[in-house]
Coordinates of C-alpha atoms and ligand atoms in Angstrom, one line a residue:
X125 CA -0.1 0.2 0.1
X126 CA 2.8 2.5 1.2
X127 CA 4.6 1.4 -1.9
X128 CA 1.3 2.2 -4.0
X129 CA 1.0 5.7 -2.3
X130 CA 4.5 6.6 -3.0
X131 CA 4.0 6.3 -6.7
X132 CA 1.5 8.3 -6.8
X133 CA 2.9 10.4 -5.3
X134 CA 5.9 10.6 -7.2
X135 CA 3.7 10.6 -10.1
X136 CA 1.5 13.9 -9.8
X137 CA 5.1 15.4 -8.3
X138 CA 6.5 14.3 -11.8
X139 CA 3.1 15.6 -13.8
X140 CA 3.3 18.8 -11.6
X141 CA 6.7 19.5 -12.7
X142 CA 5.7 18.5 -16.6
X143 CA 3.0 20.7 -16.1
X144 CA 5.0 23.6 -14.4
X145 CA 7.3 23.5 -18.1
X146 CA 4.7 25.8 -20.3
X147 CA 6.2 27.0 -22.5
X148 CA 4.3 28.3 -25.2
X149 CA 6.0 28.4 -28.5
X150 CA 7.0 24.9 -27.9
X151 CA 11.0 24.5 -27.7
X152 CA 12.6 23.1 -30.7
X153 CA 14.2 20.3 -27.7
X154 CA 13.6 20.4 -24.6
X155 CA 14.8 18.0 -22.2
X156 CA 13.4 17.3 -18.4
X157 CA 16.0 17.4 -15.8
X158 CA 16.0 16.5 -12.4
X159 CA 16.7 19.0 -9.1
X160 CA 15.5 23.3 -9.0
X161 CA 17.2 26.4 -9.2
X162 CA 16.4 28.2 -6.1
X163 CA 16.5 31.9 -6.8
X164 CA 16.4 32.5 -2.5
X165 CA 20.8 33.7 -1.8
X166 CA 22.7 35.7 -3.4
X167 CA 22.1 35.1 -7.1
X168 CA 24.9 36.2 -9.3
X169 CA 24.4 36.9 -13.4
X170 CA 27.5 37.2 -14.9
X171 CA 27.4 38.7 -19.1
X172 CA 30.1 39.6 -21.5
X173 CA 30.6 43.1 -23.3
X174 CA 29.7 42.3 -26.3
X175 CA 28.9 44.1 -29.4
X176 CA 28.5 47.4 -28.5
X177 CA 27.7 46.4 -24.9
X178 CA 24.0 45.7 -26.4
X179 CA 23.6 43.3 -24.5
X180 CA 23.4 45.0 -21.5
X181 CA 19.7 46.0 -21.7
X182 CA 18.9 43.0 -21.9
X183 CA 20.0 42.1 -19.0
X184 CA 19.3 45.0 -17.1
X185 CA 15.6 44.5 -18.0
X186 CA 15.4 41.1 -16.9
X187 CA 16.9 42.5 -13.5
X188 CA 14.9 44.8 -13.0
X189 CA 12.1 43.0 -13.9
X190 CA 12.7 40.4 -11.2
X191 CA 13.6 42.7 -8.8
X192 CA 10.0 44.5 -9.5
X193 CA 7.6 41.2 -9.4
X194 CA 9.9 38.9 -6.9
X195 CA 11.6 41.3 -4.1
X196 CA 14.5 38.8 -6.0
X197 CA 18.2 41.2 -6.2
X198 CA 20.6 39.5 -8.8
X199 CA 24.0 40.6 -9.0
X200 CA 25.4 42.1 -11.5
X201 CA 28.6 41.1 -13.3
X202 CA 29.8 42.5 -16.5
X203 CA 32.8 41.0 -17.2
X204 CA 35.4 42.8 -18.9
X205 CA 36.5 40.1 -21.5
X206 CA 33.5 38.3 -22.4
X207 CA 32.2 35.3 -21.9
X208 CA 33.1 32.9 -25.0
X209 CA 32.6 29.2 -25.0
X210 CA 34.9 27.2 -23.9
X211 CA 36.1 30.3 -21.5
X212 CA 37.1 28.9 -17.9
X213 CA 34.0 30.0 -15.7
X214 CA 35.9 28.4 -12.5
X215 CA 36.1 31.9 -11.7
X216 CA 32.3 33.0 -11.9
X217 CA 31.3 29.8 -9.3
X218 CA 32.9 31.9 -6.5
X219 CA 31.3 35.1 -7.2
X220 CA 27.3 33.8 -5.4
X221 CA 25.2 31.0 -3.9
X222 CA 24.2 30.6 -7.4
X223 CA 25.2 32.0 -10.3
X224 CA 23.5 32.9 -14.0
X225 CA 26.0 33.1 -16.8
X226 CA 25.2 34.7 -20.2
X227 CA 28.0 32.9 -23.0
X228 CA 28.4 34.2 -26.8
X229 CA 28.5 31.3 -28.7
X230 CA 28.9 32.9 -32.8
X231 CA 27.4 30.0 -34.7
X232 CA 24.0 30.3 -33.2
X233 CA 21.5 31.8 -35.0
X234 CA 20.0 35.2 -34.8
X235 CA 17.3 34.3 -32.4
X236 CA 18.6 31.3 -31.5
X237 CA 19.4 30.1 -28.1
X238 CA 20.2 27.1 -25.4
X239 CA 19.2 27.1 -21.7
X240 CA 20.1 24.8 -19.5
X241 CA 18.8 25.7 -15.9
X242 CA 20.7 23.3 -13.6
X243 CA 21.0 22.7 -9.3
X244 CA 24.0 25.9 -9.5
X245 CA 23.4 27.5 -12.0
X246 CA 21.7 28.7 -15.2
X247 CA 24.2 28.5 -18.7
X248 CA 22.6 30.5 -21.5
X249 CA 24.1 31.0 -25.0
X250 CA 23.0 33.0 -28.1
X251 CA 25.2 34.7 -30.8
X252 CA 22.5 38.2 -30.4
X253 CA 21.1 40.0 -27.7
X254 CA 17.7 39.0 -29.1
X255 CA 18.7 35.5 -28.3
X256 CA 19.5 35.9 -24.8
X257 CA 16.2 38.2 -24.6
X258 CA 14.3 34.7 -26.5
X259 CA 16.2 32.9 -23.5
X260 CA 15.0 35.3 -20.5
X261 CA 11.6 34.5 -21.5
X262 CA 11.5 31.3 -21.2
X263 CA 13.1 31.3 -18.3
X264 CA 10.4 33.8 -16.9
X265 CA 8.0 31.1 -18.6
X266 CA 9.8 28.6 -15.7
X267 CA 8.5 30.9 -13.0
X268 CA 6.1 32.6 -11.5
X269 CA 3.1 33.8 -14.4
X270 CA 3.3 37.3 -12.5
X271 CA 6.7 37.6 -13.5
X272 CA 5.9 37.5 -16.9
X273 CA 2.3 40.3 -16.3
X274 CA 6.1 42.1 -14.8
X275 CA 3.3 43.1 -11.8
X276 CA 4.3 41.9 -8.2
X277 CA 1.8 39.2 -6.5
X278 CA 1.6 39.0 -3.2
X279 CA 1.1 35.2 -2.9
X280 CA 4.4 34.4 -5.0
X281 CA 6.1 33.6 -2.4
X282 CA 8.9 30.9 -2.2
X283 CA 9.7 29.7 -5.5
X284 CA 12.3 27.7 -7.8
X285 CA 12.1 26.3 -11.2
X286 CA 12.9 23.1 -13.2
X287 CA 16.3 21.7 -14.0
X288 CA 15.8 21.1 -17.4
X289 CA 17.6 21.7 -21.2
X290 CA 16.1 23.5 -23.8
X291 CA 17.6 24.5 -27.6
X292 CA 16.0 27.3 -29.2
X293 CA 15.5 28.8 -32.1
X294 CA 12.6 29.9 -34.4
X295 CA 10.9 28.2 -37.3
X296 CA 10.0 31.8 -39.2
X297 CA 11.8 35.5 -38.8
X298 CA 8.6 37.0 -39.1
X299 CA 5.3 36.4 -36.5
X300 CA 3.8 38.9 -37.0
X301 CA 0.4 40.7 -35.1
X302 CA -1.6 43.2 -37.6
X303 CA -4.3 45.8 -35.0
X304 CA -6.4 48.0 -37.6
X305 CA -6.5 51.1 -35.7
X306 CA -8.1 53.2 -37.9
X307 CA -11.8 52.0 -37.3
X308 CA -11.1 52.6 -34.0
X309 CA -8.4 54.4 -31.3
X310 CA -7.7 52.1 -28.1
X311 CA -4.2 54.4 -27.0
X312 CA -0.9 53.1 -26.4
X313 CA -1.2 51.8 -23.1
X314 CA -3.5 49.1 -24.9
X315 CA -1.0 48.7 -27.8
X316 CA 1.7 48.6 -24.2
X317 CA -0.3 45.5 -23.0
X318 CA -0.8 43.8 -26.8
X319 CA 3.4 43.9 -27.5
X320 CA 3.4 42.6 -24.0
X321 CA 1.7 39.6 -25.1
X322 CA 3.3 39.0 -28.2
X323 CA 7.3 39.4 -26.6
X324 CA 5.3 36.8 -24.5
X325 CA 5.2 34.4 -26.8
X326 CA 8.4 35.3 -28.8
X327 CA 6.2 37.3 -31.9
X328 CA 8.7 39.9 -33.5
X329 CA 6.6 42.3 -35.8
X330 CA 3.6 44.8 -35.0
X331 CA 2.1 45.6 -38.1
X332 CA 0.0 48.4 -36.8
X333 CA -2.5 49.6 -39.1
X334 CA -2.7 53.1 -38.7
X335 CA -5.3 54.4 -41.5
X336 CA -8.3 53.7 -43.0
X337 CA -11.6 55.7 -44.4
X338 CA -13.2 55.7 -41.1
X339 CA -9.8 57.4 -39.6
X340 CA -6.2 58.2 -40.1
X341 CA -4.8 57.8 -36.9
X342 CA -1.3 59.4 -36.8
X343 CA 0.1 62.9 -36.5
X344 CA 2.4 64.0 -39.6
X345 CA 3.7 67.2 -39.4
X346 CA 4.0 68.8 -43.0
X347 CA 0.1 67.7 -43.0
X348 CA -2.4 68.9 -39.3
X349 CA -5.3 68.3 -41.1
X350 CA -4.5 64.7 -41.3
X351 CA -5.3 64.3 -37.9
X352 CA -7.2 67.6 -36.6
X353 CA -9.6 66.2 -39.8
X354 CA -9.4 63.2 -40.6
X355 CA -8.8 61.6 -37.1
X356 CA -12.2 62.1 -36.1
X357 CA -15.7 61.1 -37.2
X358 CA -19.8 61.3 -36.6
X359 CA -20.3 58.3 -35.8
X360 CA -18.7 55.8 -32.5
X361 CA -19.7 52.6 -34.5
X362 CA -19.4 52.4 -38.0
X363 CA -22.9 51.8 -39.3
X364 CA -23.4 48.4 -41.6
X365 CA -26.8 47.0 -43.0
X366 CA -29.1 48.3 -40.2
X367 CA -27.1 50.4 -37.8
X368 CA -27.2 53.1 -39.0
X369 CA -24.4 56.1 -37.3
X370 CA -24.8 57.3 -33.6
X371 CA -23.8 61.1 -34.7
X372 CA -21.5 61.2 -31.9
X373 CA -18.2 62.8 -32.1
X374 CA -15.5 60.4 -31.8
X375 CA -11.7 59.2 -32.6
X376 CA -7.9 60.3 -31.5
X377 CA -4.5 59.5 -32.8
X378 CA -0.9 59.0 -32.0
X379 CA 1.8 61.8 -31.8
X380 CA 5.1 62.3 -32.5
X381 CA 5.4 61.7 -28.7
X382 CA 3.3 58.8 -28.5
X383 CA 5.0 56.4 -31.3
X384 CA 8.4 57.2 -29.7
X385 CA 7.2 55.7 -26.0
X386 CA 5.5 52.7 -28.5
X387 CA 8.3 52.4 -30.3
X388 CA 10.6 52.5 -27.2
X389 CA 8.4 49.9 -25.5
X390 CA 8.3 47.5 -28.5
X391 CA 12.2 47.5 -29.4
X392 CA 13.0 46.8 -25.4
X393 CA 10.8 43.6 -26.4
X394 CA 12.2 42.7 -29.7
X395 CA 8.9 43.0 -31.5
X396 CA 9.8 45.5 -34.6
X397 CA 7.3 47.5 -35.8
X398 CA 6.1 47.6 -39.7
X399 CA 3.6 50.7 -39.3
X400 CA 1.4 50.7 -41.9
X401 CA -0.4 53.5 -44.0
X402 CA -3.3 52.0 -46.6
X403 CA -2.6 54.3 -50.0
X404 CA -4.2 54.9 -52.0
X405 CA -7.4 53.2 -51.4
X406 CA -8.3 52.8 -47.8
X407 CA -8.2 56.6 -47.4
X408 CA -10.9 58.5 -47.5
X409 CA -9.9 59.9 -44.2
X410 CA -6.9 61.3 -45.7
X411 CA -9.2 62.3 -48.7
X412 CA -11.7 63.9 -46.6
X413 CA -8.7 66.1 -44.8
X414 CA -7.1 67.2 -48.1
X415 CA -9.5 66.9 -50.7
X416 CA -8.3 69.6 -52.4
X417 CA -5.2 67.3 -53.7
X418 CA -5.7 64.6 -53.1
X419 CA -9.3 63.5 -54.2
X420 CA -10.3 62.6 -57.7
X421 CA -13.6 65.1 -57.4
X422 CA -12.5 67.7 -55.1
X423 CA -15.7 69.3 -56.3
X424 CA -17.5 67.4 -54.2
X425 CA -17.4 66.6 -50.5
X426 CA -15.3 64.5 -49.1
X427 CA -15.8 63.4 -45.4
X428 CA -14.0 61.0 -43.4
X429 CA -16.5 57.9 -43.7
X430 CA -18.5 56.3 -41.5
X431 CA -19.6 53.6 -42.9
X432 CA -18.4 49.6 -43.6
X433 CA -16.9 48.2 -46.2
X434 CA -14.7 49.8 -49.2
X435 CA -15.4 53.1 -49.8
X436 CA -14.6 54.1 -53.4
X437 CA -13.3 57.5 -52.9
X438 CA -9.4 56.9 -53.3
X439 CA -6.4 58.8 -53.4
X440 CA -6.1 60.5 -57.0
X441 CA -2.6 59.2 -58.1
X442 CA -2.5 61.4 -61.6
X443 CA -1.7 64.4 -59.3
X444 CA 1.3 65.0 -58.5
X445 CA 1.1 66.7 -55.2
X446 CA -0.3 63.5 -54.4
X447 CA 2.3 61.5 -54.7
X448 CA 3.7 64.2 -53.2
X449 CA 1.6 64.0 -49.7
X450 CA 2.9 60.4 -50.2
X451 CA 6.8 60.9 -50.8
X452 CA 6.5 62.8 -47.7
X453 CA 4.3 60.6 -45.0
X454 CA 6.6 58.3 -46.0
X455 CA 9.4 60.6 -44.6
X456 CA 8.2 61.1 -41.4
X457 CA 7.0 57.0 -40.4
X458 CA 10.9 57.0 -41.6
X459 CA 12.2 59.2 -39.1
X460 CA 9.7 57.4 -36.5
X461 CA 10.1 54.1 -36.9
X462 CA 13.8 53.2 -37.2
X463 CA 12.6 49.7 -37.9
X464 CA 13.2 47.5 -41.5
X465 CA 10.0 47.7 -43.2
X466 CA 7.4 49.9 -44.1
X467 CA 3.4 48.5 -45.7
X468 CA 1.8 50.7 -48.2
X469 CA -1.5 48.6 -48.0
X470 CA -2.8 48.4 -51.9
X471 CA -6.1 45.7 -50.6
X472 CA -9.0 46.7 -51.9
X473 CA -8.7 49.7 -54.2
X474 CA -11.6 50.3 -56.1
X475 CA -10.5 52.3 -59.8
X476 CA -13.8 53.4 -60.5
X477 CA -13.2 57.1 -59.7
X478 CA -9.5 56.7 -61.5
X479 CA -11.3 55.5 -64.9
X480 CA -14.3 58.3 -64.2
X481 CA -11.2 61.2 -64.2
X482 CA -9.6 62.3 -66.4
X483 CA -6.1 62.5 -65.8
X484 CA -5.8 59.1 -64.8
X485 CA -7.5 57.9 -68.5
X486 CA -4.3 60.4 -69.1
X487 CA -1.3 58.6 -67.4
X488 CA -2.5 54.7 -67.7
X489 CA -1.7 56.0 -71.4
X490 CA 1.3 57.6 -71.0
X491 CA 2.3 54.6 -69.1
X492 CA 1.2 52.3 -72.1
X493 CA -1.0 50.1 -69.7
X494 CA -5.1 50.0 -70.0
X495 CA -5.7 47.9 -66.4
X496 CA -5.9 50.0 -64.2
X497 CA -4.6 48.6 -61.0
X498 CA -1.2 49.5 -62.7
X499 CA -1.5 52.7 -62.5
X500 CA -1.8 51.9 -58.9
X501 CA 1.4 50.6 -59.2
X502 CA 2.9 53.6 -61.2
X503 CA 1.6 55.4 -57.9
X504 CA 3.9 53.0 -55.5
X505 CA 7.2 53.1 -58.2
X506 CA 7.7 56.4 -57.3
X507 CA 7.2 56.4 -53.3
X508 CA 10.5 53.0 -53.8
X509 CA 12.0 55.2 -55.9
X510 CA 11.6 58.3 -53.1
X511 CA 12.7 55.8 -50.5
X512 CA 15.6 53.7 -52.5
X513 CA 17.6 57.3 -52.7
X514 CA 17.6 57.9 -48.7
X515 CA 20.5 57.0 -47.6
X516 CA 21.6 53.7 -46.6
X517 CA 20.2 54.0 -42.2
X518 CA 16.7 55.5 -43.9
X519 CA 16.0 52.1 -46.6
X520 CA 12.8 50.5 -45.8
X521 CA 11.3 47.7 -47.7
X522 CA 8.0 48.0 -48.6
X523 CA 5.4 45.4 -48.0
X524 CA 2.3 45.8 -50.2
X525 CA -1.5 43.6 -49.6
X526 CA -1.6 40.4 -52.5
X527 CA -3.8 42.4 -54.3
X528 CA -0.8 44.5 -56.0
X529 CA -0.4 40.8 -58.3
X530 CA -3.6 41.4 -59.4
X531 CA -1.3 44.2 -61.7
X532 CA 1.5 44.5 -63.6
X533 CA 4.1 44.3 -61.0
X534 CA 7.4 44.6 -63.1
X535 CA 8.1 47.8 -62.7
X536 CA 8.0 47.6 -58.7
X537 CA 10.9 45.0 -59.0
X538 CA 10.4 41.8 -57.1
X539 CA 12.5 43.0 -54.2
X540 CA 9.0 43.7 -52.2
X541 CA 7.5 41.8 -49.7
X542 CA 4.1 40.7 -50.6
X543 CA 1.4 40.0 -47.3
X544 CA -0.6 37.3 -48.4
X545 CA -4.1 37.2 -46.9
X546 CA -6.9 36.4 -49.5
X547 CA -6.7 32.7 -50.9
X548 CA -3.3 33.2 -49.4
X549 CA -1.9 29.8 -49.9
X550 CA -1.9 30.6 -54.2
X551 CA -1.2 34.5 -53.6
X552 CA 1.8 33.8 -51.6
X553 CA 3.4 31.1 -54.2
X554 CA 2.4 33.4 -56.9
X555 CA 4.0 36.0 -54.9
X556 CA 7.0 33.5 -54.1
X557 CA 7.7 32.8 -57.9
X558 CA 7.7 36.5 -58.8
X559 CA 10.9 35.8 -56.3
X560 CA 9.2 38.5 -54.0
X561 CA 8.7 37.9 -50.3
X562 CA 5.9 37.2 -48.6
X563 CA 3.9 36.5 -45.6
X564 CA 1.2 34.4 -45.1
X565 CA -1.4 35.9 -43.1
X566 CA -4.5 34.2 -44.6
X567 CA -8.7 35.4 -44.1
X568 CA -9.4 32.2 -43.1
X569 CA -8.3 31.3 -40.3
X570 CA -5.7 33.9 -39.1
X571 CA -8.5 36.8 -39.2
X572 CA -8.5 36.8 -35.1
X573 CA -11.3 39.4 -35.1
X574 CA -13.9 36.8 -35.9
X575 CA -15.9 35.3 -33.4
X576 CA -14.0 32.2 -31.8
X577 CA -16.4 29.9 -29.9
X578 CA -20.5 29.2 -31.1
X579 CA -21.6 30.4 -27.5
X580 CA -23.4 32.9 -27.0
X581 CA -21.2 34.7 -25.4
X582 CA -19.0 35.8 -27.5
X583 CA -19.5 39.6 -28.9
X584 CA -20.3 40.9 -31.9
X585 CA -17.2 40.8 -34.2
X586 CA -16.2 41.7 -37.9
X587 CA -16.6 38.1 -40.6
X588 CA -19.2 36.1 -40.6
X589 CA -17.5 32.8 -39.4
X590 CA -16.2 31.2 -36.1
X591 CA -11.9 31.2 -36.1
X592 CA -12.1 27.8 -33.0
X593 CA -8.2 28.0 -31.4
X594 CA -8.0 24.3 -32.1
X595 CA -8.9 25.5 -36.5
X596 CA -6.2 29.2 -35.8
X597 CA -3.7 26.3 -34.7
X598 CA -4.0 23.4 -37.5
X599 CA -3.3 26.0 -40.5
X600 CA -0.5 24.4 -41.8
X601 CA 2.0 27.7 -43.2
X602 CA 4.0 26.7 -46.1
X603 CA 2.0 23.2 -47.7
X604 CA 3.3 22.2 -49.9
X605 CA 4.9 24.5 -51.3
X606 CA 8.4 23.7 -53.9
X607 CA 11.5 23.2 -51.8
X608 CA 12.8 26.0 -54.3
X609 CA 10.2 28.3 -53.0
X610 CA 10.7 28.0 -49.3
X611 CA 13.1 30.5 -48.7
X612 CA 10.8 33.0 -50.1
X613 CA 8.5 32.9 -46.9
X614 CA 9.6 34.6 -44.7
X615 CA 7.2 33.6 -41.7
X616 CA 3.1 34.3 -40.3
X617 CA 1.2 36.9 -39.1
X618 CA -2.7 37.2 -37.4
X619 CA -4.2 39.9 -38.2
X620 CA -7.1 42.4 -36.5
X621 CA -9.6 44.1 -38.2
X622 CA -11.5 46.1 -35.7
X623 CA -15.0 48.0 -37.3
X624 CA -17.2 46.0 -35.5
X625 CA -14.7 46.3 -31.9
X626 CA -15.4 49.4 -30.1
X627 CA -13.9 48.4 -26.3
X628 CA -10.1 47.4 -25.9
X629 CA -11.9 44.1 -24.2
X630 CA -13.4 43.0 -27.2
X631 CA -10.4 43.1 -29.3
X632 CA -7.8 40.9 -26.0
X633 CA -11.2 38.5 -25.8
X634 CA -10.5 37.4 -29.4
X635 CA -7.2 38.2 -30.0
X636 CA -6.6 36.0 -26.1
X637 CA -6.2 32.5 -26.4
X638 CA -6.0 32.8 -30.8
X639 CA -2.5 35.0 -30.8
X640 CA -0.5 32.0 -28.7
X641 CA -1.5 29.4 -31.9
X642 CA -0.6 32.1 -34.2
X643 CA 2.4 32.9 -32.1
X644 CA 3.3 28.5 -32.0
X645 CA 3.0 27.9 -35.9
X646 CA 5.5 30.8 -36.9
X647 CA 8.6 29.6 -33.8
X648 CA 8.3 25.9 -33.6
X649 CA 8.9 23.6 -35.7
X650 CA 5.8 21.9 -37.9
X651 CA 6.2 18.5 -36.9
X652 CA 7.0 19.4 -33.4
X653 CA 3.2 21.0 -32.9
X654 CA -0.4 19.0 -31.5
X655 CA -2.5 20.5 -30.1
X656 CA -3.4 18.6 -27.5
X657 CA -0.6 19.5 -25.8
X658 CA -0.6 22.8 -27.3
X659 CA -4.1 22.5 -25.1
X660 CA -2.3 21.4 -22.5
X661 CA 0.5 24.1 -22.5
X662 CA -2.2 26.7 -22.7
X663 CA -4.1 25.9 -19.5
X664 CA -1.6 28.1 -16.8
X665 CA -2.0 31.5 -19.2
X666 CA -5.2 32.5 -17.6
X667 CA -3.0 33.3 -15.0
X668 CA -0.9 35.3 -17.1
X669 CA -3.5 37.6 -18.7
X670 CA -5.4 38.2 -15.6
X671 CA -2.0 39.9 -13.5
X672 CA -1.7 41.6 -17.0
X673 CA -4.9 43.1 -17.2
X674 CA -6.1 41.4 -20.2
X675 CA -9.6 39.5 -20.9
X676 CA -9.9 36.4 -23.1
X677 CA -11.5 33.7 -24.9
X678 CA -12.0 31.3 -21.7
X679 CA -14.1 28.6 -23.2
X680 CA -10.6 26.5 -24.1
X681 CA -9.7 26.6 -20.0
X682 CA -10.9 23.8 -17.7
Ligands
LIG238 C1 -7.9 43.1 -45.6 O1 -8.2 42.3 -45.2 N1 -8.5 44.0 -46.4 C2 -6.1 42.5 -46.5

């Protein structure tokens, strides 16, 4: 009997420990080992001085976070000569009761890390600050959930982490999430929460959809009316069908100061921001701000749109002042966002107004085409050339939605990236065959603004379908792609359109936990992914969500 009780207890301990190892996304290789590392006593973190001290910020943030959330004060020890693999670290062992030691292994991948937790020592190897950051994110997932949430939890007193050996690196370099703030403005605190969750799941691209027919959300100093006029509309709801405009003055926008604050927050978490200004379609808010040179019919009245759907009121691409406008906007985006990419939209751009505008008709003739979509390409080509003339540090790569492929893309060249959303698998393949890079953000199932269950408690959300967590999880990126095209696939992205979503809590509810499912598709090897295991690892996440103060879909939690 005693023996049975002992065996049961042992089983319970092991399974409790296995449960504690709930790392999302699933690491490439992970081995649970005997024992625990305790944070009681003097824990010294030894780290190398490399590449102009760029690991320092990663270590500082980790140490600060641990102190703020648990009261544990890690002792920093920055070693001048650096710690490289093979370096004799006997000396390190004398510095404290236990140690966290960071080594540089230049042969590792850009975002890869190795993490070994033993009873007295945690060893972390990586080649870059990003690699060390992801090792820390994994380490934080082994700790009580308040650490990742960045808050103190009075209930957490004594704790330790299990011994484990992890070798990890992402499957894809692009692991993104897009939020549409053109329809509704949520504000920077909301964005920071989203970036926090993204970085917890090792996602690295926040695609910020900042302009729409229904609102322009970013201050552009050269064109103040974009936010004086374009950031406000006369209805809180985006009207659709029986839902009429409610007459409530509504809107908001980000100042340059706000943007800089969010950029810093994202940089600390290794999330690059990809700003999107969706032009020349989805631009009625801009047209309403400067109809004199952006409208195809300036003689008519233009307002920020109150409705859902796709507006016909697109930018007049044949007006040189409209082209200059777009160049000026790009200049300010380049200053504000010190990252690699700018997204210029390009989806759902009706050509109706161009077809009835004499300047557009003349321009189409001049470029020798009969396809009005080519006017859009011609517009983009001028913007791309403008960027090409900038100094090296201001170079940005351009991304477009996949409708751009409906025109003759030859003038644009193939050094652009196509974000594939509609008939995404086919569109991505088309882009790859044209030699372009591509990102998979399939409308079904990666538009995580759609309902996530059939329960009556689901909020009204855009789109008529239901994408369950399982369905989102089960999408197989790059399924059936020939070897020679695979190098063009940069990764995956979940998108969130907000026509129906006025409250930030509803964004959170619909986004979570499905974002975690997309994160795992972006990070973990296809053969390691398994929904049952994901669901088990997900169970502890609701504590993290609650502590972070975000809502989430509860139906998948036991
Ligand atoms: C899109 O869903 N219109 C990109």
